[in-house]
Coordinates of C-alpha atoms in Angstrom, one line a residue:
X1 CA 0.0 0.0 0.0
X2 CA 1.2 3.5 -0.8
X3 CA 1.0 5.6 2.4
X4 CA 1.8 9.3 3.1
X5 CA 2.5 10.2 6.8
X6 CA 2.3 13.9 7.7
X7 CA 4.6 15.0 10.5
X8 CA 8.0 13.7 11.6
X9 CA 6.8 13.5 15.2
X10 CA 7.6 10.6 17.6
X11 CA 4.3 9.0 16.6
X12 CA 4.8 9.7 12.9
X13 CA 8.3 8.2 12.9
X14 CA 7.4 5.1 14.9
X15 CA 4.4 4.5 12.7
X16 CA 6.5 4.9 9.6
X17 CA 9.0 2.4 10.8
X18 CA 6.3 -0.1 11.7
X19 CA 4.6 0.3 8.3
X20 CA 7.9 0.0 6.4
X21 CA 8.6 -3.2 8.2
X22 CA 5.1 -4.4 7.2
X23 CA 6.0 -4.0 3.5
X24 CA 4.2 -0.8 2.8
X25 CA 5.6 2.0 0.6
X26 CA 5.8 5.0 3.0
X27 CA 6.5 8.7 2.2
X28 CA 7.1 11.0 5.2
X29 CA 6.3 14.7 4.7
X30 CA 7.2 17.6 7.0
X31 CA 8.9 21.0 7.1
X32 CA 12.6 21.0 6.5
X33 CA 14.7 19.9 9.4
X34 CA 18.0 18.2 10.2
X35 CA 16.1 15.3 11.9
X36 CA 14.1 14.7 8.7
X37 CA 17.4 14.5 6.7
X38 CA 18.5 11.7 9.0
X39 CA 15.3 9.7 8.8
X40 CA 15.9 8.6 5.2
X41 CA 19.2 7.1 6.2
X42 CA 17.7 5.1 9.0
X43 CA 14.5 3.9 7.4
X44 CA 13.6 2.5 4.0
X45 CA 11.2 5.3 3.0
X46 CA 11.0 8.4 1.0
X47 CA 11.2 11.8 2.6
X48 CA 9.7 15.0 1.2
X49 CA 10.4 18.3 2.9
X50 CA 8.0 21.3 2.7
X51 CA 4.7 22.5 4.1
X52 CA 2.6 19.3 4.3
X53 CA -0.7 21.0 3.4
X54 CA 0.6 22.6 0.2
X55 CA -0.7 20.9 -3.0
X56 CA 2.7 21.1 -4.6
X57 CA 4.4 19.3 -1.6
X58 CA 1.7 16.6 -1.5
X59 CA 2.0 16.2 -5.3
X60 CA 5.7 15.7 -5.0
X61 CA 5.0 13.1 -2.3
X62 CA 3.0 11.1 -4.7
X63 CA -0.4 11.9 -3.5
X64 CA -2.0 11.1 -6.9
X65 CA -1.1 7.4 -6.4
X66 CA -1.6 7.2 -2.6
X67 CA -4.2 5.0 -0.9
X68 CA -3.9 6.3 2.6
X69 CA -2.8 9.6 4.3
X70 CA -2.1 9.7 8.0
X71 CA -1.7 13.2 9.5
X72 CA 0.3 13.1 12.8
X73 CA 1.7 16.7 13.0
X74 CA 1.3 18.5 16.4
X75 CA -0.9 21.2 14.7
X76 CA -4.5 20.2 14.3
X77 CA -5.1 22.8 11.6
X78 CA -2.2 21.4 9.6
X79 CA -3.7 17.9 9.8
X80 CA -7.1 19.1 8.8
X81 CA -5.8 21.1 5.9
X82 CA -3.6 18.2 4.6
X83 CA -6.6 15.8 4.7
X84 CA -8.9 18.3 3.0
X85 CA -6.4 18.9 0.1
X86 CA -5.7 15.1 -0.1
X87 CA -9.4 14.5 -0.6
X88 CA -10.5 17.3 -2.8
X89 CA -7.5 17.6 -5.1
X90 CA -5.9 14.1 -5.1
X91 CA -8.9 11.9 -4.2
X92 CA -6.9 9.9 -1.7
X93 CA -9.6 7.4 -0.5
X94 CA -8.7 7.2 3.2
X95 CA -7.6 9.9 5.6
X96 CA -6.7 9.5 9.3
X97 CA -5.8 12.5 11.5
X98 CA -4.6 13.1 15.0
X99 CA -6.7 15.8 16.5
X100 CA -6.0 17.1 20.1
X101 CA -8.1 20.3 20.6
X102 CA -11.3 19.7 22.7
X103 CA -13.0 22.4 20.6
X104 CA -12.8 20.2 17.5
X105 CA -13.4 16.9 19.4
X106 CA -16.6 18.1 21.2
X107 CA -18.3 18.5 17.8
X108 CA -16.3 15.9 15.9
X109 CA -19.4 14.1 14.6
X110 CA -20.6 17.3 12.8
X111 CA -17.2 18.6 11.8
X112 CA -15.6 15.4 10.3
X113 CA -16.8 12.8 7.9
X114 CA -18.1 12.4 4.3
X115 CA -20.6 15.2 4.8
X116 CA -18.1 17.7 6.2
X117 CA -14.2 17.9 6.5
X118 CA -13.2 14.7 4.8
X119 CA -11.4 12.8 7.6
X120 CA -12.4 9.2 7.9
X121 CA -11.0 8.5 11.3
X122 CA -10.1 11.0 14.1
X123 CA -7.5 9.9 16.6
X124 CA -7.4 11.8 20.0
X125 CA -4.4 10.8 22.2
X126 CA -6.0 12.4 25.2
X127 CA -9.2 10.5 24.8
X128 CA -7.3 7.2 24.2
X129 CA -5.3 7.7 27.4
X130 CA -8.3 8.5 29.5
X131 CA -10.0 5.4 28.2
X132 CA -7.0 3.3 29.0
X133 CA -6.7 4.5 32.6
X134 CA -10.4 4.1 33.3
X135 CA -10.2 0.6 31.9
X136 CA -7.2 -0.2 34.1
X137 CA -9.3 0.8 37.1
X138 CA -12.1 -1.5 36.1
X139 CA -9.7 -4.5 36.1
X140 CA -7.5 -4.1 39.2
X141 CA -4.2 -5.8 39.0
X142 CA -3.8 -5.4 35.2
X143 CA -0.8 -3.5 34.0
X144 CA -2.0 -3.2 30.4
X145 CA -5.1 -4.2 28.5
X146 CA -5.8 -4.9 24.8
X147 CA -9.5 -5.5 23.8
X148 CA -10.4 -7.6 20.8
X149 CA -13.3 -9.3 19.1
X150 CA -15.9 -6.7 19.9
X151 CA -14.4 -6.4 23.5
X152 CA -15.3 -10.1 24.2
X153 CA -11.6 -11.1 24.4
X154 CA -8.7 -9.3 26.2
X155 CA -5.0 -9.6 26.3
X156 CA -3.8 -8.5 29.7
X157 CA -0.4 -8.2 31.3
X158 CA -0.1 -8.6 35.1
X159 CA 2.8 -8.7 37.5
X160 CA 3.0 -11.7 39.9
X161 CA 3.0 -10.5 43.5
X162 CA 2.0 -11.4 47.0
X163 CA -1.3 -13.3 47.5
X164 CA -1.4 -15.0 44.1
X165 CA -3.3 -18.3 44.4
X166 CA -0.9 -20.2 42.0
X167 CA 2.4 -18.7 43.2
X168 CA 5.0 -21.5 43.4
X169 CA 3.1 -23.8 41.0
X170 CA 3.9 -24.4 37.4
X171 CA 2.4 -22.2 34.7
X172 CA 0.7 -25.2 33.1
X173 CA -1.7 -25.2 36.0
X174 CA -3.2 -21.9 34.9
X175 CA -5.4 -23.6 32.3
X176 CA -6.9 -25.7 35.1
X177 CA -7.5 -22.7 37.3
X178 CA -9.9 -21.0 34.8
X179 CA -11.4 -22.2 31.6
X180 CA -10.7 -20.6 28.3
X181 CA -7.5 -18.8 29.4
X182 CA -4.2 -19.0 27.6
X183 CA -0.9 -17.8 29.0
X184 CA 0.9 -16.1 26.0
X185 CA 4.2 -15.0 27.4
X186 CA 6.2 -14.7 30.6
X187 CA 9.0 -12.2 31.3
X188 CA 11.4 -12.7 34.2
X189 CA 13.8 -9.8 34.8
X190 CA 12.6 -8.4 31.5
X191 CA 13.7 -11.5 29.6
X192 CA 11.3 -13.8 27.8
X193 CA 11.0 -17.3 29.3
X194 CA 11.1 -19.9 26.5
X195 CA 9.0 -23.0 27.2
X196 CA 7.6 -21.4 30.4
X197 CA 4.8 -24.0 30.9
X198 CA 7.0 -26.0 33.4
X199 CA 8.5 -23.0 35.0
X200 CA 7.3 -22.1 38.5
X201 CA 5.2 -18.9 38.9
X202 CA 7.5 -16.6 40.8
X203 CA 6.9 -13.1 42.4
X204 CA 8.2 -10.4 40.0
X205 CA 7.3 -12.3 36.8
X206 CA 5.3 -10.3 34.2
X207 CA 2.6 -12.5 32.6
X208 CA 0.7 -11.9 29.4
X209 CA -2.5 -13.9 29.1
X210 CA -5.6 -14.0 26.9
X211 CA -9.1 -14.7 28.3
X212 CA -12.7 -13.6 28.0
X213 CA -13.2 -10.1 29.5
X214 CA -15.6 -11.3 32.3
X215 CA -13.0 -13.8 33.6
X216 CA -10.1 -11.3 33.7
X217 CA -10.3 -10.6 37.5
X218 CA -10.4 -14.3 38.3
X219 CA -7.3 -15.0 36.2
X220 CA -5.4 -12.1 37.8
X221 CA -6.1 -13.5 41.2
X222 CA -4.0 -16.6 40.3
X223 CA -1.0 -14.2 40.1
X224 CA -1.5 -11.6 42.8
X225 CA -3.9 -10.4 45.5
X226 CA -6.5 -8.2 43.9
X227 CA -6.9 -4.8 45.7
X228 CA -10.0 -2.9 44.8
X229 CA -9.8 0.7 43.6
X230 CA -11.2 2.1 46.8
X231 CA -13.2 5.3 47.2
X232 CA -10.8 8.1 46.7
X233 CA -8.7 9.0 43.6
X234 CA -6.3 11.9 43.3
X235 CA -5.2 13.2 39.9
X236 CA -2.3 15.5 39.0
X237 CA -3.9 17.7 36.3
X238 CA -3.1 20.4 33.9
X239 CA -4.2 18.4 30.8
X240 CA -7.4 17.7 29.0
X241 CA -6.7 14.0 29.8
X242 CA -6.8 14.7 33.5
X243 CA -10.0 16.7 33.2
X244 CA -11.8 14.0 31.3
X245 CA -10.6 11.3 33.7
X246 CA -11.8 13.3 36.7
X247 CA -15.2 13.9 35.2
X248 CA -15.8 10.3 34.3
X249 CA -14.6 8.9 37.6
X250 CA -16.6 11.4 39.7
X251 CA -19.8 9.2 39.4
X252 CA -18.1 6.3 41.2
X253 CA -15.3 7.8 43.3
X254 CA -14.4 10.8 45.4
X255 CA -12.0 12.6 43.1
X256 CA -9.4 15.2 44.0
X257 CA -8.0 17.1 40.9
X258 CA -4.8 19.0 41.4
X259 CA -4.5 21.9 38.9
X260 CA -1.3 24.0 39.0
X261 CA -2.7 27.0 36.9
X262 CA -5.0 29.3 38.9
X263 CA -7.0 30.5 35.9
X264 CA -7.4 27.0 34.6
X265 CA -8.5 25.9 38.1
X266 CA -11.2 28.6 38.1
X267 CA -12.5 27.5 34.7
X268 CA -12.6 23.9 35.7
X269 CA -14.5 24.7 38.9
X270 CA -17.3 26.2 36.8
X271 CA -17.1 23.4 34.2
X272 CA -17.2 20.6 36.8
X273 CA -19.5 22.3 39.3
X274 CA -22.3 19.7 38.8
X275 CA -19.9 16.9 39.6
X276 CA -18.3 15.7 42.9
X277 CA -14.8 16.6 41.8
X278 CA -12.7 18.6 44.3
X279 CA -10.3 21.0 42.6
X280 CA -7.1 22.1 44.3
X281 CA -4.9 24.9 42.8
X282 CA -1.4 23.7 43.6
X283 CA 1.8 22.1 42.3
X284 CA 1.2 18.3 42.6
X285 CA 4.9 17.9 43.4
X286 CA 4.6 20.2 46.5
X287 CA 5.3 17.9 49.4
X288 CA 3.7 20.3 52.0
X289 CA 0.5 20.4 49.9
X290 CA 0.4 16.6 49.6
X291 CA 0.7 16.2 53.3
X292 CA -1.7 19.0 54.2
X293 CA -4.5 17.7 51.9
X294 CA -3.9 14.0 52.8
X295 CA -3.2 13.1 49.2
X296 CA -1.1 10.2 50.5
X297 CA -4.2 8.6 51.9
X298 CA -5.9 8.3 48.5
X299 CA -6.5 4.8 47.2
X300 CA -5.2 5.6 43.7
X301 CA -3.1 8.4 42.3
X302 CA -3.1 9.2 38.6
X303 CA -0.2 11.4 37.4
X304 CA -1.6 13.0 34.3
X305 CA 0.2 16.4 34.2
X306 CA 1.8 17.6 30.9
X307 CA 5.3 17.0 32.4
X308 CA 6.8 13.5 32.5
X309 CA 9.3 14.7 35.2
X310 CA 6.4 16.0 37.4
X311 CA 4.5 12.8 37.0
X312 CA 7.5 10.6 37.9
X313 CA 8.5 12.7 41.0
X314 CA 5.0 13.0 42.3
X315 CA 4.3 9.3 41.9
X316 CA 7.6 8.4 43.6
X317 CA 6.8 10.8 46.5
X318 CA 3.3 9.4 47.1
X319 CA 4.5 5.8 46.8
X320 CA 7.0 6.4 49.6
X321 CA 4.6 8.3 51.7
X322 CA 2.1 5.5 51.9
X323 CA 0.6 2.6 50.0
X324 CA -1.0 4.6 47.3
X325 CA -1.3 2.7 44.0
X326 CA 0.1 4.9 41.2
X327 CA -0.6 5.3 37.5
X328 CA 1.6 7.7 35.5
X329 CA 1.3 9.0 32.0
X330 CA 4.9 8.9 30.6
X331 CA 5.5 10.2 27.1
X332 CA 9.3 9.8 26.8
X333 CA 10.2 6.2 26.2
X334 CA 13.6 6.7 27.8
X335 CA 11.9 7.3 31.2
X336 CA 10.2 3.9 31.2
X337 CA 13.3 2.1 32.4
X338 CA 13.6 4.1 35.5
X339 CA 9.9 4.0 36.4
X340 CA 9.4 0.2 36.0
X341 CA 12.7 -1.2 37.3
X342 CA 13.7 -2.4 40.7
X343 CA 11.3 -1.3 43.5
X344 CA 8.4 -0.8 41.1
X345 CA 7.7 2.6 42.6
X346 CA 5.2 3.4 39.8
X347 CA 2.7 0.6 39.5
X348 CA 1.4 1.3 36.0
X349 CA 3.0 3.4 33.2
X350 CA 0.7 4.5 30.4
X351 CA 2.2 5.6 27.1
X352 CA 0.3 8.0 24.9
X353 CA 2.5 7.1 21.9
X354 CA 1.8 3.4 22.3
X355 CA -2.0 4.0 22.5
X356 CA -2.0 6.4 19.6
X357 CA -0.1 4.2 17.2
X358 CA -2.2 1.2 18.3
X359 CA -5.4 3.1 17.4
X360 CA -4.0 4.2 14.0
X361 CA -2.8 0.7 13.1
X362 CA -6.2 -0.7 14.0
X363 CA -7.9 1.8 11.7
X364 CA -5.7 0.9 8.7
X365 CA -7.0 -2.7 8.8
X366 CA -5.2 -4.3 5.9
X367 CA -4.9 -7.9 4.8
X368 CA -7.3 -9.5 7.3
X369 CA -6.0 -7.5 10.4
X370 CA -9.0 -6.3 12.4
X371 CA -7.3 -4.8 15.4
X372 CA -3.8 -4.3 16.9
X373 CA -2.5 -3.3 20.3
X374 CA 1.2 -2.5 21.0
X375 CA 2.7 -3.7 24.3
X376 CA 6.1 -3.3 26.1
X377 CA 6.7 0.2 24.6
X378 CA 6.0 -1.1 21.1
X379 CA 8.3 -4.2 21.2
X380 CA 5.4 -6.7 21.3
X381 CA 1.8 -6.6 20.1
X382 CA -1.5 -8.2 20.2
X383 CA -3.4 -8.8 17.0
X384 CA -6.8 -9.8 15.8
X385 CA -6.9 -11.7 12.5
X386 CA -10.0 -12.4 10.4
X387 CA -9.6 -15.9 8.9
X388 CA -11.0 -15.9 5.3
X389 CA -11.1 -18.3 2.4
X390 CA -11.5 -22.0 2.0
X391 CA -9.4 -25.2 2.3
X392 CA -8.2 -24.6 -1.2
X393 CA -7.3 -20.9 -0.9
X394 CA -6.1 -20.7 2.7
X395 CA -3.0 -22.1 4.4
X396 CA -4.8 -22.5 7.7
X397 CA -8.5 -23.3 7.1
X398 CA -9.3 -26.9 7.9
X399 CA -5.9 -27.4 9.7
X400 CA -5.2 -27.9 13.3
X401 CA -3.3 -25.2 15.2
X402 CA -0.7 -27.7 16.2
X403 CA 0.1 -28.5 12.6
X404 CA 0.7 -24.9 11.6
X405 CA 4.3 -23.6 11.5
X406 CA 3.9 -20.3 13.3
X407 CA 6.6 -17.5 13.2
X408 CA 9.0 -17.5 16.1
X409 CA 7.6 -15.8 19.2
X410 CA 4.0 -16.0 18.1
X411 CA 1.4 -17.5 20.5
X412 CA -2.3 -18.0 19.5
X413 CA -4.8 -17.2 22.3
X414 CA -8.6 -17.4 21.7
X415 CA -10.9 -17.3 18.7
X416 CA -14.4 -15.9 18.3
X417 CA -16.6 -18.1 16.0
X418 CA -20.3 -17.5 15.6
X419 CA -20.4 -15.4 18.8
X420 CA -18.8 -18.3 20.8
X421 CA -15.3 -18.0 22.3
X422 CA -13.0 -21.0 21.7
X423 CA -9.6 -21.8 23.2
X424 CA -6.9 -22.3 20.6
X425 CA -5.1 -25.5 21.6
X426 CA -3.2 -27.9 19.3
X427 CA -6.5 -29.6 18.2
X428 CA -8.3 -26.4 17.3
X429 CA -9.3 -26.4 13.6
X430 CA -9.6 -23.0 11.8
X431 CA -12.7 -22.2 9.8
X432 CA -13.7 -19.3 7.5
X433 CA -14.9 -16.4 9.5
X434 CA -12.9 -17.1 12.7
X435 CA -11.5 -14.0 14.5
X436 CA -8.2 -15.1 16.0
X437 CA -6.4 -13.3 18.7
X438 CA -2.6 -13.8 18.9
X439 CA 0.4 -12.3 20.8
X440 CA 3.7 -11.5 19.1
X441 CA 6.8 -11.2 21.4
X442 CA 8.6 -9.5 18.5
X443 CA 6.2 -7.2 16.5
X444 CA 8.5 -7.5 13.5
X445 CA 7.0 -11.0 13.0
X446 CA 3.6 -9.4 12.2
X447 CA 4.2 -9.5 8.4
X448 CA 5.0 -13.3 8.5
X449 CA 1.9 -14.0 10.6
X450 CA -0.4 -12.0 8.3
X451 CA 1.1 -13.8 5.3
X452 CA 0.3 -17.2 6.9
X453 CA -3.3 -16.3 7.5
X454 CA -4.0 -14.4 4.3
X455 CA -5.7 -16.4 1.5
X456 CA -4.0 -17.0 -1.8
X457 CA -4.1 -14.3 -4.4
X458 CA -6.6 -16.1 -6.6
X459 CA -9.2 -16.2 -3.8
X460 CA -12.4 -14.3 -4.5
X461 CA -14.1 -12.6 -1.5
X462 CA -17.8 -13.6 -0.8
X463 CA -20.3 -10.8 -1.4

């Protein structure tokens, strides 16, 4: 597929690298910069320098023969203009744009679409992060969650800790603990355990497993004691993400929102006056404030300020003050190592870039891929594949899972067939229409996995 990516942002660059590795022809467009000059030397793609919304620049990027445009620049208006020019002048059939301004997002249904500004899919990083954090609160003990098959099936990572019902037993016992659950991968000291089934479940292990959503809590209890979210949640604010989280959680929890900007705090007090949110105008890293307002007694602390450093420092301080469970929004991948290493002083780290790229990749939906979710800072991924074809046209239909030569590091989890969830064991036979959920330890194996499940080129789709 010929794809144009607007914006040499961290999201744009990582997305470009992923798509190039997937065999797509990618052109990256942005204003002239030294960083952009270096990209072409590192990645197998074409680079075009210039104002991304100018028709001449898009024409030079090959817009007349492009099937998909993804606008990831940090300027909403630039993304909107590029998509509009791409549709009206070059008839590019699909446009995806990252939009961050709440003013646009509040009326997105009226502003974007075939009847208005021609953007097929709007991606909001702030909305994605708030959704991720709220979902993590609904499944206590989960470190990350990927939803598949109309949210019937989830891939979850959890850390083995005190109170786990199966600690000290072998991983093969997990399948007896709960039906329709598949352990996908185990990491010990950040290293993948090969043939982990006969390894003992030890405290500190990170486990990825696949199960039905309604059984997630039961499976997590095998690995650690589940502690409920409690009644009080404190949030370090200053972002639209924090505002949205506070508003949504206020119906179930007592919420304390810490806003460092006085004018913004005043506006929020008016905006959230009909909710139970308590707004405090203070620096969330002010130790005296944290002690005076008993923030250390909250059941959960969500660090969602615009500064990674502030989020890290505040989460560290509260973790040491008491037993507050912490969730921190960390944008810079280089900070992940210091936040999730020895001591585990931040319980859960949420990456906006990981969430945004996962959402964009899921919207591209090529070659039988229904949905994708990146894990481990983009090193691994979960994927939902739509099995199509017949015994003659497919490499997998009619065959047992145990007879298929999967790419290295790929583990099959569950499948949805005719609204019924099935465990994929060695005796599972694939059928046309199956929606298969798999985990890839190395996301670079995605292309090989898609090739395996894709029908032969002579296959004709049913209408």
